[in-house]
Short mmCIF file of N, CA and C in Angstrom, two decimals:
data_model
loop_
_atom_site.label_atom_id
_atom_site.label_comp_id
_atom_site.label_asym_id
_atom_site.label_seq_id
_atom_site.Cartn_x
_atom_site.Cartn_y
_atom_site.Cartn_z
N MET L 3 -51.85 -50.78 50.31
CA MET L 3 -50.88 -51.38 50.99
C MET L 3 -49.39 -51.19 49.80
N LYS L 4 -49.98 -51.31 48.33
CA LYS L 4 -48.78 -51.75 47.41
C LYS L 4 -48.31 -50.29 47.24
N MET L 5 -48.52 -49.27 47.34
CA MET L 5 -48.58 -47.81 47.34
C MET L 5 -47.65 -47.62 48.26
N LYS L 6 -47.85 -47.88 49.44
CA LYS L 6 -46.85 -47.84 50.98
C LYS L 6 -45.61 -48.37 51.05
N ARG L 7 -45.52 -49.46 49.85
CA ARG L 7 -44.44 -49.89 49.99
C ARG L 7 -43.13 -49.46 48.88
N MET L 8 -44.19 -48.84 48.06
CA MET L 8 -42.99 -48.02 46.75
C MET L 8 -43.26 -46.73 47.69
N VAL L 9 -43.70 -46.33 48.15
CA VAL L 9 -43.05 -44.67 48.52
C VAL L 9 -41.87 -45.31 49.89
N ALA L 10 -42.06 -46.40 50.41
CA ALA L 10 -40.89 -46.33 51.62
C ALA L 10 -40.17 -47.28 50.56
N ALA L 11 -40.18 -48.10 49.80
CA ALA L 11 -38.44 -48.08 49.05
C ALA L 11 -38.08 -47.07 48.43
N ALA L 12 -39.02 -45.62 47.36
CA ALA L 12 -38.09 -44.76 46.90
C ALA L 12 -37.64 -44.31 47.97
N ALA L 13 -38.44 -43.98 49.14
CA ALA L 13 -37.38 -42.98 50.40
C ALA L 13 -36.35 -43.91 50.97
N ALA L 14 -36.34 -45.13 50.65
CA ALA L 14 -34.87 -45.55 51.17
C ALA L 14 -33.68 -45.62 50.13
N ALA L 15 -34.36 -45.56 49.11
CA ALA L 15 -33.28 -45.26 47.71
C ALA L 15 -32.59 -44.02 47.74
N GLY L 16 -33.98 -42.73 47.93
CA GLY L 16 -33.34 -41.40 48.19
C GLY L 16 -32.20 -41.51 49.58
N ILE L 17 -32.58 -41.68 50.62
CA ILE L 17 -31.67 -41.87 51.59
C ILE L 17 -30.33 -42.44 51.19
N ALA L 18 -30.28 -43.46 50.44
CA ALA L 18 -29.01 -44.30 50.21
C ALA L 18 -28.04 -42.99 49.25
N ALA L 19 -29.30 -42.79 48.36
CA ALA L 19 -28.18 -41.88 47.43
C ALA L 19 -27.99 -40.50 47.66
N VAL L 20 -28.52 -40.21 48.86
CA VAL L 20 -28.13 -38.34 49.38
C VAL L 20 -26.69 -39.05 50.36
N SER L 21 -26.82 -40.29 51.40
CA SER L 21 -25.69 -40.24 52.11
C SER L 21 -24.51 -40.76 51.27
N GLY L 22 -24.62 -41.40 49.93
CA GLY L 22 -23.40 -41.79 49.15
C GLY L 22 -23.37 -43.40 49.63
N ALA L 23 -23.65 -44.00 50.12
CA ALA L 23 -23.47 -45.36 50.87
C ALA L 23 -23.32 -46.07 50.00
N ALA L 24 -23.63 -45.92 48.56
CA ALA L 24 -23.66 -47.53 47.96
C ALA L 24 -22.39 -47.43 47.34
N GLY L 25 -21.46 -46.62 46.91
CA GLY L 25 -19.94 -46.82 46.77
C GLY L 25 -19.00 -46.18 47.56
N ALA L 26 -19.45 -46.59 48.90
CA ALA L 26 -18.89 -46.19 50.25
C ALA L 26 -17.36 -47.04 50.06
N GLU L 27 -16.07 -47.30 50.72
CA GLU L 27 -14.93 -47.78 50.64
C GLU L 27 -13.89 -47.34 51.69
N THR L 28 -13.38 -48.43 52.45
CA THR L 28 -12.46 -47.72 53.50
C THR L 28 -10.78 -47.48 52.50
N ILE L 29 -10.42 -46.92 53.52
CA ILE L 29 -8.84 -46.50 52.70
C ILE L 29 -7.80 -46.49 54.22
N SER L 30 -6.60 -46.48 53.91
CA SER L 30 -5.73 -46.58 54.99
C SER L 30 -5.30 -45.29 55.38
N MET L 31 -4.77 -44.98 56.06
CA MET L 31 -4.17 -43.93 56.72
C MET L 31 -3.10 -44.67 57.45
N THR L 32 -1.86 -43.88 57.61
CA THR L 32 -0.42 -44.79 58.20
C THR L 32 0.03 -43.31 58.48
N ILE L 33 0.37 -43.34 59.43
CA ILE L 33 1.40 -42.65 60.45
C ILE L 33 2.63 -42.91 61.09
N GLY L 34 3.91 -42.74 61.08
CA GLY L 34 4.30 -43.80 61.08
C GLY L 34 4.73 -44.82 61.04
N ALA L 35 4.55 -46.10 62.04
CA ALA L 35 4.41 -47.84 61.84
C ALA L 35 3.16 -47.76 61.57
N LYS L 36 1.96 -47.25 62.26
CA LYS L 36 1.06 -47.65 62.60
C LYS L 36 -0.25 -46.91 61.31
N THR L 37 -1.25 -47.98 60.92
CA THR L 37 -2.48 -47.83 59.94
C THR L 37 -3.16 -48.10 60.47
N PHE L 38 -4.32 -47.37 60.04
CA PHE L 38 -5.60 -46.74 60.23
C PHE L 38 -6.48 -47.20 59.26
N ASP L 39 -8.11 -47.09 59.74
CA ASP L 39 -8.88 -47.21 59.11
C ASP L 39 -9.70 -45.99 58.14
N VAL L 40 -9.77 -45.90 57.45
CA VAL L 40 -10.73 -44.26 57.18
C VAL L 40 -11.90 -44.44 56.10
N GLU L 41 -13.04 -44.65 57.11
CA GLU L 41 -14.28 -45.13 56.27
C GLU L 41 -14.74 -44.15 55.11
N MET L 42 -14.23 -44.28 54.01
CA MET L 42 -15.19 -42.84 53.25
C MET L 42 -16.56 -42.99 52.83
N ASN L 43 -17.30 -42.08 52.51
CA ASN L 43 -18.93 -41.82 52.20
C ASN L 43 -19.14 -42.19 51.09
N GLY L 44 -18.39 -43.06 50.11
CA GLY L 44 -19.04 -42.99 48.57
C GLY L 44 -19.75 -41.47 47.76
N THR L 45 -19.50 -40.47 48.34
CA THR L 45 -19.89 -39.26 47.48
C THR L 45 -19.42 -39.47 46.04
N GLU L 46 -19.69 -38.70 45.26
CA GLU L 46 -18.76 -37.98 43.74
C GLU L 46 -16.61 -37.66 44.46
N ALA L 47 -17.22 -36.85 45.49
CA ALA L 47 -15.87 -36.22 45.73
C ALA L 47 -15.12 -37.20 46.34
N ALA L 48 -15.63 -38.15 47.43
CA ALA L 48 -15.18 -38.77 48.44
C ALA L 48 -13.78 -39.97 47.48
N ALA L 49 -15.02 -40.20 46.06
CA ALA L 49 -14.54 -41.06 45.00
C ALA L 49 -13.18 -40.13 44.64
N ASN L 50 -13.34 -39.34 44.01
CA ASN L 50 -12.02 -38.21 43.35
C ASN L 50 -10.82 -38.09 44.23
N LEU L 51 -11.27 -38.01 45.21
CA LEU L 51 -10.04 -38.35 46.58
C LEU L 51 -9.65 -39.77 46.21
N VAL L 52 -9.84 -40.60 46.18
CA VAL L 52 -9.27 -42.09 46.44
C VAL L 52 -9.05 -42.67 45.23
N LYS L 53 -9.30 -41.90 43.80
CA LYS L 53 -8.81 -41.93 42.50
C LYS L 53 -7.36 -41.36 42.54
N ARG L 54 -7.01 -40.45 43.57
CA ARG L 54 -5.44 -39.56 43.31
C ARG L 54 -4.54 -40.51 44.52
N LEU L 55 -5.04 -41.48 45.13
CA LEU L 55 -4.19 -42.03 46.38
C LEU L 55 -3.10 -42.83 45.50
N PRO L 56 -2.08 -42.96 45.90
CA PRO L 56 -1.65 -42.75 47.26
C PRO L 56 -1.22 -41.37 47.38
N LEU L 57 -1.10 -40.77 48.78
CA LEU L 57 -0.87 -39.15 48.80
C LEU L 57 -0.01 -39.13 50.35
N SER L 58 0.86 -38.62 50.54
CA SER L 58 1.75 -38.74 51.66
C SER L 58 2.35 -37.16 51.97
N GLN L 59 1.87 -36.73 52.95
CA GLN L 59 2.12 -34.81 52.87
C GLN L 59 1.35 -34.73 54.61
N PRO L 60 2.55 -33.56 55.22
CA PRO L 60 2.12 -33.77 56.64
C PRO L 60 0.35 -32.61 56.63
N PHE L 61 0.23 -32.99 57.67
CA PHE L 61 -0.91 -32.26 58.09
C PHE L 61 -0.15 -31.23 59.07
N GLU L 62 -1.33 -30.18 59.32
CA GLU L 62 -0.94 -28.89 60.36
C GLU L 62 -2.19 -28.47 61.25
N ASN L 63 -2.12 -27.94 62.11
CA ASN L 63 -2.63 -27.57 63.15
C ASN L 63 -3.62 -26.57 62.29
N PHE L 64 -4.94 -26.25 62.28
CA PHE L 64 -5.47 -25.02 62.14
C PHE L 64 -6.12 -24.73 63.53
N GLY L 65 -5.77 -23.35 64.29
CA GLY L 65 -6.18 -23.35 65.25
C GLY L 65 -6.86 -24.91 66.31
N LYS L 66 -7.45 -24.90 67.08
CA LYS L 66 -7.49 -26.32 67.77
C LYS L 66 -9.06 -27.07 67.37
N LEU L 67 -9.26 -26.42 66.10
CA LEU L 67 -10.73 -27.41 65.47
C LEU L 67 -10.12 -28.36 64.51
N GLU L 68 -9.03 -28.15 63.78
CA GLU L 68 -8.62 -29.29 62.63
C GLU L 68 -7.39 -29.50 62.30
N ARG L 69 -6.93 -30.59 61.24
CA ARG L 69 -5.77 -30.42 61.17
C ARG L 69 -5.91 -30.75 59.83
N ILE L 70 -5.29 -29.88 58.78
CA ILE L 70 -4.89 -29.68 57.67
C ILE L 70 -4.07 -29.88 56.60
N THR L 71 -4.17 -30.22 55.57
CA THR L 71 -3.08 -30.62 54.39
C THR L 71 -3.70 -29.84 52.75
N TYR L 72 -2.94 -29.26 52.17
CA TYR L 72 -3.64 -28.66 51.21
C TYR L 72 -3.26 -29.71 49.93
N LEU L 73 -4.27 -29.85 49.04
CA LEU L 73 -4.32 -30.44 47.71
C LEU L 73 -4.12 -29.64 46.66
N LYS L 74 -3.42 -30.22 45.64
CA LYS L 74 -3.10 -29.60 44.62
C LYS L 74 -2.81 -30.58 43.50
N PRO L 75 -3.56 -30.61 42.10
CA PRO L 75 -4.84 -29.24 41.78
C PRO L 75 -5.91 -29.73 43.14
N ALA L 76 -6.57 -28.41 42.76
CA ALA L 76 -8.36 -28.91 43.19
C ALA L 76 -8.79 -30.13 43.43
N LEU L 77 -9.47 -30.82 44.40
CA LEU L 77 -10.37 -32.26 44.24
C LEU L 77 -11.62 -31.35 43.29
N ASP L 78 -11.79 -32.05 42.54
CA ASP L 78 -13.57 -32.00 41.61
C ASP L 78 -14.41 -33.00 43.18
N THR L 79 -15.23 -31.77 43.10
CA THR L 79 -16.20 -32.20 43.97
C THR L 79 -17.47 -32.84 43.58
N GLY L 80 -17.68 -32.66 42.31
CA GLY L 80 -18.60 -33.41 41.83
C GLY L 80 -20.17 -33.10 42.02
N LYS L 81 -20.80 -33.27 41.52
CA LYS L 81 -22.37 -32.68 41.96
C LYS L 81 -23.15 -33.03 43.35
N ASP L 82 -22.40 -33.61 44.28
CA ASP L 82 -23.15 -34.08 45.94
C ASP L 82 -23.23 -32.60 46.54
N ALA L 83 -24.66 -32.70 47.65
CA ALA L 83 -24.53 -31.32 47.99
C ALA L 83 -23.66 -31.10 48.88
N LEU L 84 -23.41 -29.59 48.74
CA LEU L 84 -22.40 -29.05 49.75
C LEU L 84 -22.21 -28.93 51.43
N THR L 85 -23.52 -28.32 51.63
CA THR L 85 -23.82 -27.97 52.98
C THR L 85 -23.38 -29.16 53.98
N ALA L 86 -22.81 -29.38 54.95
CA ALA L 86 -22.39 -30.21 55.67
C ALA L 86 -21.70 -29.42 57.05
N SER L 87 -22.16 -30.23 58.48
CA SER L 87 -21.78 -30.09 59.62
C SER L 87 -20.85 -30.95 60.06
N PRO L 88 -19.76 -30.56 60.06
CA PRO L 88 -18.70 -31.84 60.66
C PRO L 88 -18.91 -32.20 61.92
N LYS L 89 -18.35 -33.18 62.28
CA LYS L 89 -18.46 -34.20 63.57
C LYS L 89 -16.91 -34.20 63.97
N ARG L 90 -16.81 -34.49 65.10
CA ARG L 90 -15.12 -34.74 65.81
C ARG L 90 -14.83 -36.19 64.42
N GLY L 91 -13.77 -36.29 64.21
CA GLY L 91 -13.45 -37.22 62.97
C GLY L 91 -14.27 -37.34 61.60
N ASP L 92 -14.52 -36.48 61.29
CA ASP L 92 -14.87 -36.01 59.89
C ASP L 92 -13.61 -36.07 59.01
N LEU L 93 -13.27 -36.12 57.86
CA LEU L 93 -12.35 -36.08 57.37
C LEU L 93 -13.29 -34.99 55.89
N ALA L 94 -12.79 -34.32 55.69
CA ALA L 94 -13.50 -33.06 54.85
C ALA L 94 -12.61 -32.56 53.82
N TYR L 95 -13.16 -31.71 52.83
CA TYR L 95 -12.26 -31.10 52.05
C TYR L 95 -13.27 -29.45 52.18
N TYR L 96 -12.19 -28.65 52.07
CA TYR L 96 -12.71 -27.03 52.13
C TYR L 96 -12.54 -26.57 51.12
N ILE L 97 -13.32 -26.31 50.08
CA ILE L 97 -13.60 -26.13 48.75
C ILE L 97 -12.16 -24.87 48.78
N PRO L 98 -12.88 -23.27 49.06
CA PRO L 98 -12.37 -22.30 49.07
C PRO L 98 -10.28 -22.61 48.90
N TRP L 99 -10.07 -22.89 49.98
CA TRP L 99 -8.58 -23.01 50.13
C TRP L 99 -7.95 -24.33 50.00
N GLY L 100 -8.63 -25.32 49.20
CA GLY L 100 -8.31 -26.49 48.31
C GLY L 100 -7.85 -27.57 49.63
N ASN L 101 -8.31 -27.54 50.59
CA ASN L 101 -7.26 -28.18 51.48
C ASN L 101 -8.34 -29.25 52.46
N LEU L 102 -7.72 -30.39 52.63
CA LEU L 102 -8.38 -31.60 53.48
C LEU L 102 -8.37 -31.16 54.71
N CYS L 103 -9.21 -31.51 55.38
CA CYS L 103 -9.37 -31.14 56.80
C CYS L 103 -9.79 -32.64 57.69
N VAL L 104 -9.56 -33.00 58.97
CA VAL L 104 -10.01 -33.48 59.68
C VAL L 104 -10.50 -32.99 61.12
N PHE L 105 -11.70 -32.85 61.13
CA PHE L 105 -12.11 -32.10 62.45
C PHE L 105 -11.86 -32.97 63.88
N LEU L 106 -11.24 -32.18 64.73
CA LEU L 106 -11.15 -32.46 65.99
C LEU L 106 -12.18 -32.28 66.93
N ILE L 107 -12.90 -31.56 66.44
CA ILE L 107 -14.42 -30.91 67.59
C ILE L 107 -15.25 -30.72 66.64
N GLY L 108 -16.35 -31.45 67.32
CA GLY L 108 -17.40 -31.30 66.23
C GLY L 108 -18.56 -30.10 66.68
N GLY L 109 -19.50 -30.35 66.25
CA GLY L 109 -20.64 -29.45 66.22
C GLY L 109 -20.68 -27.72 65.61
N ASN L 110 -20.06 -28.21 64.87
CA ASN L 110 -19.88 -26.84 63.93
C ASN L 110 -20.38 -26.28 63.34
N ALA L 111 -20.72 -25.07 62.93
CA ALA L 111 -21.55 -24.55 62.06
C ALA L 111 -21.81 -25.28 60.61
N PRO L 112 -23.07 -25.59 60.08
CA PRO L 112 -22.75 -25.63 58.79
C PRO L 112 -22.24 -24.97 57.73
N SER L 113 -21.86 -25.43 56.54
CA SER L 113 -20.68 -24.40 55.94
C SER L 113 -21.30 -25.32 54.46
N ASP L 114 -21.73 -24.61 53.41
CA ASP L 114 -21.56 -24.66 52.07
C ASP L 114 -20.24 -24.91 51.37
N ASP L 115 -19.35 -24.80 51.42
CA ASP L 115 -17.85 -24.80 51.31
C ASP L 115 -17.23 -26.05 51.66
N LEU L 116 -17.73 -27.34 52.55
CA LEU L 116 -17.42 -27.99 52.99
C LEU L 116 -18.14 -29.20 52.91
N VAL L 117 -17.19 -30.23 52.10
CA VAL L 117 -18.00 -31.94 51.35
C VAL L 117 -17.08 -32.63 52.79
N ILE L 118 -17.83 -33.27 53.20
CA ILE L 118 -17.11 -34.50 54.24
C ILE L 118 -17.43 -35.62 53.31
N LEU L 119 -15.88 -36.00 53.25
CA LEU L 119 -16.02 -37.36 52.70
C LEU L 119 -15.82 -38.54 53.38
N GLY L 120 -15.64 -38.63 54.46
CA GLY L 120 -15.50 -39.63 55.01
C GLY L 120 -15.40 -39.52 57.01
N HIS L 121 -15.02 -40.60 57.73
CA HIS L 121 -14.92 -40.46 58.61
C HIS L 121 -13.86 -41.44 59.45
N MET L 122 -12.96 -41.31 60.20
CA MET L 122 -12.25 -42.04 61.22
C MET L 122 -12.49 -41.94 62.62
N GLU L 123 -12.01 -43.06 63.16
CA GLU L 123 -12.70 -43.89 64.39
C GLU L 123 -11.70 -43.18 65.37
N GLU L 124 -11.57 -42.95 66.40
CA GLU L 124 -10.95 -42.25 67.56
C GLU L 124 -9.59 -42.53 67.94
N GLU L 125 -9.18 -44.08 67.66
CA GLU L 125 -7.66 -43.94 67.61
C GLU L 125 -6.81 -43.65 66.49
N ALA L 126 -7.41 -43.56 65.29
CA ALA L 126 -6.89 -42.90 64.39
C ALA L 126 -6.74 -41.21 64.59
N LEU L 127 -7.77 -40.77 64.83
CA LEU L 127 -8.10 -39.13 65.09
C LEU L 127 -6.66 -39.32 65.78
N VAL L 128 -6.79 -39.67 67.27
CA VAL L 128 -5.89 -39.11 68.38
C VAL L 128 -4.38 -39.11 67.36
N ALA L 129 -3.85 -40.24 66.90
CA ALA L 129 -2.69 -40.36 65.93
C ALA L 129 -2.75 -39.32 65.10
N LEU L 130 -3.36 -39.09 64.32
CA LEU L 130 -3.05 -37.35 63.63
C LEU L 130 -3.04 -36.44 64.73
N GLU L 131 -3.82 -36.00 65.34
CA GLU L 131 -3.74 -35.14 66.39
C GLU L 131 -2.44 -35.10 67.07
N LYS L 132 -1.78 -36.37 67.34
CA LYS L 132 -0.19 -36.39 67.91
C LYS L 132 0.89 -36.34 66.46
N SER L 133 0.66 -36.34 65.34
CA SER L 133 1.50 -36.53 64.24
C SER L 133 2.53 -35.28 63.85
N GLY L 134 2.10 -34.47 64.42
CA GLY L 134 3.19 -32.78 64.47
C GLY L 134 3.15 -32.67 62.83
N THR L 135 4.69 -33.10 62.43
CA THR L 135 4.73 -32.48 60.91
C THR L 135 4.97 -33.76 60.22
N SER L 136 4.69 -34.79 60.83
CA SER L 136 5.56 -35.96 60.41
C SER L 136 4.30 -36.37 58.63
N ARG L 137 4.90 -36.80 58.27
CA ARG L 137 4.20 -37.40 56.84
C ARG L 137 3.13 -38.09 57.13
N VAL L 138 1.60 -37.91 56.80
CA VAL L 138 0.65 -38.87 56.91
C VAL L 138 0.50 -39.27 55.65
N GLU L 139 0.45 -40.40 55.34
CA GLU L 139 0.11 -41.67 54.02
C GLU L 139 -1.23 -42.26 53.95
N LEU L 140 -2.06 -41.73 53.13
CA LEU L 140 -3.55 -42.00 52.57
C LEU L 140 -3.15 -42.51 51.41
N ARG L 141 -3.79 -44.10 51.86
CA ARG L 141 -3.56 -45.09 49.74
C ARG L 141 -5.16 -45.63 50.01
N GLN L 142 -5.54 -46.19 49.12
CA GLN L 142 -6.55 -46.93 48.72
C GLN L 142 -5.98 -48.54 49.59
N LYS L 143 -7.09 -49.08 49.96
CA LYS L 143 -6.89 -50.74 51.16
C LYS L 143 -6.64 -51.66 50.28
N LYS L 144 -5.44 -52.62 50.05
CA LYS L 144 -5.91 -53.82 49.75
C LYS L 144 -6.35 -54.67 49.62
#
């Protein structure tokens, strides 16, 4: 019985480490006069983005799949696993092009070059979709 509990505890710790939930935090995304929460996932890459905030720049459409903005310099993605299958509302970083992206459509094929950083709710996603060339501000939540 003791061994089963130890195995269960180790498995739970492994799940928490993989998900990055332990250091997760919420940041703010402001578009115009409206502010929305974005739940970061606690990965090293997400923490490195949070350290660079505030950030204020426009997002642009990348087809109908996502809204993107480029980061300079490139984001340090750390040592977290890189293979990800994004869902609608995911905030991610695409390593080859150095851009943040927010997925408008989910169910995409897994990519070894994509790091999921967090997720936003539907209301925030719709506001970002409609933001056009307006500046979008990401900042640490007070």
